[in-house]
Coordinates of C-alpha atoms and ligand atoms in Angstrom, one line a residue:
M673 CA 0.0 0.1 0.0
A674 CA 1.3 3.4 -1.0
Y675 CA 0.7 6.2 1.7
T676 CA -0.1 9.4 -0.3
I677 CA -2.9 11.9 0.5
D678 CA -4.7 12.8 -2.7
L679 CA -7.8 15.3 -2.3
T680 CA -8.1 15.5 -5.8
G681 CA -12.0 16.3 -6.5
Q682 CA -12.8 17.3 -2.9
V683 CA -14.0 20.6 -2.1
A684 CA -12.6 22.4 1.2
L685 CA -14.1 25.5 2.7
V686 CA -11.6 27.2 5.2
T687 CA -13.2 30.2 7.3
G688 CA -11.0 33.0 8.0
S689 CA -8.4 32.1 5.4
R690 CA -7.4 35.3 3.6
R691 CA -4.3 35.3 5.8
G692 CA -2.4 33.5 8.9
L693 CA -3.1 29.8 9.6
G694 CA -6.3 29.8 7.7
K695 CA -4.3 30.6 4.4
A696 CA -1.7 28.1 5.2
I697 CA -4.4 25.3 5.7
A698 CA -6.1 26.3 2.5
M699 CA -2.8 26.2 0.7
A700 CA -1.9 22.7 2.1
L701 CA -5.3 21.3 1.2
A702 CA -4.8 22.7 -2.3
H703 CA -1.3 21.2 -2.7
A704 CA -3.1 17.9 -1.6
G705 CA -5.3 18.5 -4.4
A706 CA -8.6 20.0 -3.2
D707 CA -10.5 22.9 -4.8
I708 CA -10.8 25.7 -2.2
V709 CA -13.3 28.1 -1.0
I710 CA -11.6 31.2 0.7
N711 CA -13.6 33.2 3.3
D712 CA -13.1 36.2 5.1
I713 CA -15.1 39.3 6.3
A714 CA -15.8 42.1 3.8
P715 CA -13.1 44.4 4.6
G716 CA -10.4 41.7 3.7
R717 CA -12.4 41.1 0.2
E718 CA -9.3 42.0 -2.2
E719 CA -6.9 40.1 -0.1
A720 CA -9.2 37.3 -0.2
E721 CA -9.5 37.5 -3.9
A722 CA -5.6 37.4 -4.0
T723 CA -5.4 34.3 -1.8
A724 CA -8.0 32.5 -4.0
A725 CA -5.8 33.3 -7.1
E726 CA -2.7 31.7 -5.4
M727 CA -4.9 28.5 -5.4
R728 CA -6.0 28.7 -9.0
D729 CA -2.2 29.2 -9.7
L730 CA -1.6 25.7 -8.3
G731 CA -4.4 24.4 -10.9
R732 CA -7.3 24.2 -8.5
R733 CA -10.6 25.9 -8.7
A734 CA -10.8 28.4 -6.1
I735 CA -13.4 31.4 -5.0
A736 CA -13.4 33.7 -2.3
L737 CA -16.8 34.4 -0.3
C738 CA -17.1 37.3 2.2
G739 CA -19.1 36.5 5.2
D740 CA -19.0 37.0 8.9
V741 CA -19.1 33.5 10.6
S742 CA -20.5 35.2 13.9
N743 CA -23.8 36.1 11.9
P744 CA -25.8 33.1 11.6
E745 CA -27.3 34.2 8.4
D746 CA -24.0 35.1 7.0
A747 CA -22.8 31.7 8.0
T748 CA -25.7 30.0 6.4
Q749 CA -25.3 32.0 3.0
L750 CA -21.7 31.2 2.9
I751 CA -22.2 27.5 3.1
E752 CA -25.2 27.6 0.6
Q753 CA -23.3 29.9 -1.8
A754 CA -20.2 27.7 -1.6
W755 CA -22.1 24.5 -2.1
T756 CA -24.0 26.0 -5.2
E757 CA -20.7 27.5 -6.8
M758 CA -18.5 24.5 -6.1
G759 CA -21.2 21.9 -6.2
K760 CA -20.5 20.4 -2.7
I761 CA -18.4 20.8 0.3
D762 CA -16.5 17.8 1.6
I763 CA -14.2 19.4 4.0
L764 CA -15.1 22.2 6.3
V765 CA -12.7 24.0 8.4
N766 CA -13.6 26.3 11.4
N767 CA -10.6 28.3 11.6
A768 CA -11.8 31.9 12.1
G769 CA -11.0 33.1 15.3
I770 CA -10.0 36.4 17.4
T771 CA -8.4 37.1 20.6
R772 CA -9.3 40.1 22.9
D773 CA -7.5 39.4 25.9
N774 CA -8.0 41.3 29.3
L775 CA -8.0 40.5 33.0
L776 CA -11.4 39.0 34.2
I777 CA -12.3 41.7 36.1
R778 CA -11.7 44.2 33.6
M779 CA -13.0 42.2 30.8
S780 CA -16.0 44.1 29.0
D781 CA -19.2 42.4 27.9
D782 CA -18.2 43.2 24.3
E783 CA -14.7 41.6 24.7
W784 CA -16.5 38.4 26.2
Q785 CA -19.2 38.1 23.6
S786 CA -17.1 39.2 20.6
V787 CA -14.6 36.2 21.2
I788 CA -17.4 33.8 21.9
N789 CA -19.5 35.0 18.9
I790 CA -16.7 34.6 16.4
N791 CA -14.8 31.5 17.9
L792 CA -17.5 29.4 19.2
S793 CA -20.9 30.5 17.6
G794 CA -19.3 30.8 14.3
S795 CA -18.2 27.4 14.4
F796 CA -21.6 26.1 15.3
Y797 CA -23.3 28.2 12.6
C798 CA -21.0 27.0 10.0
T799 CA -21.1 23.4 11.0
R800 CA -24.9 23.5 11.4
A801 CA -25.6 24.8 7.8
A802 CA -22.8 22.4 6.5
A803 CA -24.1 19.2 8.3
K804 CA -27.4 19.6 6.8
R805 CA -25.9 19.3 3.3
M806 CA -23.3 16.7 4.4
M807 CA -25.8 14.4 6.0
K808 CA -27.6 14.1 2.6
A809 CA -24.4 13.6 0.9
R810 CA -23.4 11.0 3.6
Y811 CA -19.9 12.3 3.5
G812 CA -18.0 15.0 5.4
R813 CA -14.7 15.8 7.1
I814 CA -15.4 18.7 9.8
I815 CA -12.1 20.2 11.2
N816 CA -12.4 22.8 14.1
I817 CA -9.4 24.9 15.1
A818 CA -9.3 25.0 18.9
S819 CA -6.1 25.8 20.9
V820 CA -4.1 24.4 23.8
I821 CA -5.6 27.4 25.7
G822 CA -8.9 25.6 25.7
L823 CA -7.2 22.7 27.4
M824 CA -5.2 24.5 30.1
G825 CA -6.5 28.0 30.6
N826 CA -4.3 31.1 30.5
A827 CA -4.7 34.2 32.6
G828 CA -6.1 37.1 30.8
Q829 CA -7.9 34.9 28.2
A830 CA -11.1 33.8 30.1
N831 CA -13.2 34.4 27.0
Y832 CA -10.7 32.7 24.6
A833 CA -10.3 29.8 26.8
A834 CA -13.9 29.3 27.1
S835 CA -14.4 29.6 23.6
K836 CA -11.7 27.1 22.6
A837 CA -12.8 24.7 25.3
G838 CA -16.4 25.0 23.9
I839 CA -15.1 24.1 20.5
I840 CA -13.7 20.9 22.0
G841 CA -17.2 20.2 23.4
L842 CA -19.1 21.1 20.2
T843 CA -16.6 18.7 18.3
K844 CA -17.3 15.7 20.4
A845 CA -21.2 16.2 20.5
N846 CA -21.0 16.8 16.9
A847 CA -18.7 13.6 16.2
K848 CA -21.3 11.5 17.9
E849 CA -24.2 12.8 16.4
L850 CA -22.8 12.8 12.7
A851 CA -20.9 9.8 12.7
S852 CA -23.6 7.4 11.4
R853 CA -23.9 9.8 8.4
G854 CA -20.4 9.3 7.3
I855 CA -19.2 12.6 8.8
T856 CA -16.3 12.9 11.0
V857 CA -15.6 15.8 13.4
N858 CA -12.2 16.4 14.9
A859 CA -10.3 19.3 16.5
I860 CA -6.6 20.5 16.3
A861 CA -5.4 22.3 19.5
P862 CA -2.2 24.4 18.2
G863 CA 0.1 25.6 20.9
F864 CA 2.3 28.7 20.3
I865 CA 2.6 29.2 16.5
V866 CA 4.7 31.7 14.6
S867 CA 2.0 34.2 13.4
A868 CA 1.2 37.8 13.5
M869 CA 0.3 37.3 17.2
T870 CA 3.5 35.7 18.3
D871 CA 5.7 38.0 16.2
K872 CA 4.7 40.8 18.4
L873 CA 6.1 39.2 21.7
P874 CA 9.2 40.3 23.0
D875 CA 12.3 38.0 22.5
D876 CA 12.7 37.2 26.3
V877 CA 8.8 36.2 26.5
K878 CA 9.3 34.2 23.5
A879 CA 12.4 32.4 25.0
K880 CA 10.4 31.9 28.3
Y881 CA 7.6 30.0 26.1
I882 CA 10.0 28.1 24.4
E883 CA 11.4 26.5 27.7
G884 CA 8.0 25.1 28.3
I885 CA 8.1 23.4 24.9
P886 CA 9.9 20.0 24.8
L887 CA 10.5 20.2 21.1
G888 CA 12.3 23.3 21.9
R889 CA 10.7 25.7 19.1
L890 CA 7.4 27.5 18.2
G891 CA 5.1 25.7 15.7
T892 CA 4.8 26.7 12.3
A893 CA 1.4 27.4 10.4
E894 CA 2.4 24.4 8.2
D895 CA 2.6 22.2 11.5
V896 CA -1.2 22.9 11.9
A897 CA -1.9 22.5 8.3
N898 CA -0.3 19.1 8.0
A899 CA -2.6 17.9 10.8
V900 CA -5.8 19.5 8.8
V901 CA -4.4 17.7 5.8
F902 CA -4.4 14.4 7.8
Y903 CA -8.0 14.7 9.3
A904 CA -9.4 15.6 5.7
S905 CA -7.8 12.6 4.4
E906 CA -8.9 8.8 4.0
L907 CA -6.0 8.1 6.5
A908 CA -8.1 9.6 9.3
A909 CA -11.4 7.7 8.3
Y910 CA -11.7 5.9 11.7
T911 CA -10.8 8.9 13.8
T912 CA -13.8 11.1 14.9
G913 CA -14.5 13.3 18.2
H914 CA -10.6 13.4 18.7
V915 CA -8.4 16.5 19.6
L916 CA -4.8 16.5 18.3
N917 CA -2.5 18.9 20.0
V918 CA 0.1 20.5 17.5
D919 CA 2.1 22.0 20.3
G920 CA 5.6 20.5 20.3
G921 CA 4.7 18.6 23.5
M922 CA 3.7 21.6 25.5
V923 CA 0.3 19.9 26.9
M924 CA 0.7 16.3 27.8
Ligands
NAP819 P1 -5.3 35.6 12.3 O1 -4.0 35.9 11.7 O2 -5.8 36.9 12.9 O3 -6.5 35.1 11.3 C1 -7.7 35.0 11.7 C2 -8.5 35.2 10.4 O4 -9.9 35.0 10.6 C3 -8.3 36.3 9.6 O5 -8.4 36.2 8.3 C4 -9.7 37.1 10.1 O6 -10.0 38.1 9.2 C5 -10.6 36.1 10.2 N1 -11.8 36.5 10.8 C6 -12.0 37.1 12.0 N2 -13.3 37.3 12.4 C7 -14.0 36.7 11.4 C8 -15.3 36.4 11.0 N3 -16.3 37.0 12.0 N4 -15.8 35.8 9.9 C9 -14.8 35.3 9.0 N5 -13.5 35.5 9.3 C10 -13.0 36.1 10.3 O7 -5.3 34.3 13.4 P2 -4.6 33.1 13.3 O8 -3.1 33.3 14.2 O9 -4.2 32.5 11.8 O10 -5.4 32.1 14.0 C11 -6.3 31.4 13.2 C12 -7.0 30.3 14.1 O11 -6.1 29.4 14.7 C13 -7.8 30.9 15.3 O12 -8.9 30.2 15.5 C14 -6.9 31.0 16.4 O13 -7.6 31.0 17.7 C15 -6.1 29.5 16.2 N6 -5.0 29.5 16.9 C16 -3.9 30.4 16.6 C17 -2.8 30.1 17.3 C18 -1.5 30.8 17.0 O14 -0.5 30.9 17.7 N7 -1.7 31.7 16.0 C19 -2.6 29.1 18.2 C20 -3.7 28.5 18.7 C21 -5.0 28.5 17.8 P3 -9.3 39.4 9.0 O15 -8.1 39.0 8.3 O16 -10.2 40.4 8.5 O17 -9.0 40.0 10.6

């Protein structure tokens, strides 16, 4: 048996994918052969189009659709439009996410709600809309981007930790509910990943984080994207309701 991953003919929608981890995930899925739907919110429209053009340069079909995943109508419209234009969605990656850190007693209602609405409710709205279609197709791969913060908590991130822990619960409930229809639902919990967020950290803070990572480095967006490709592939056909830490051994 040859161990190759070939997603040719499959369609993947990655939320929040004009830049950052989402773009790396979309790019990895495209390299594996999948056609791609890029999603972002309206202000990122031009950049989202440019990201989709990069996927087309690889020979894939790719479109960019704007839509705010925290808005239930937008999320439903996003899934429906993607299904209509691409013919199906085999792989949904719920990646769109934000942080709005503050200490608990200073955290505003808006800081709490915006993070819960985008990270957790956004994943729910997109999954609900996609599942309706995937159940009829009797196939689907849903991959939720959580975080190690949802497993271990972090001071100043009550909203983010709660949203990511919620995503893990959502993953497990949906995995149980959708398994009989040929749909797997898994989550990835990245640790500290080289990104716009970690680039801003002072070197001494970064060094302190690295001390707590057995593999001795920050992760890359490609490390996370590789795990997504695995979950999307036939190699993960018997894996559902699972959380895969991509964290260099930080949480174990
Ligand atoms: P990022 O660079 O800030 O990218 C997030 C993307 O989501 C952006 O394209 C953003 O659009 C989009 N987005 C935000 N709100 C949205 C909404 N309401 N609807 C649709 N799209 C929306 O973040 P990242 O570092 O790549 O993180 C991606 C995911 O990985 C997040 O879920 C994050 O929690 C998770 N994660 C990241 C790390 C890390 O170290 N970076 C670690 C663990 C987990 P704009 O470009 O318009 O802002």
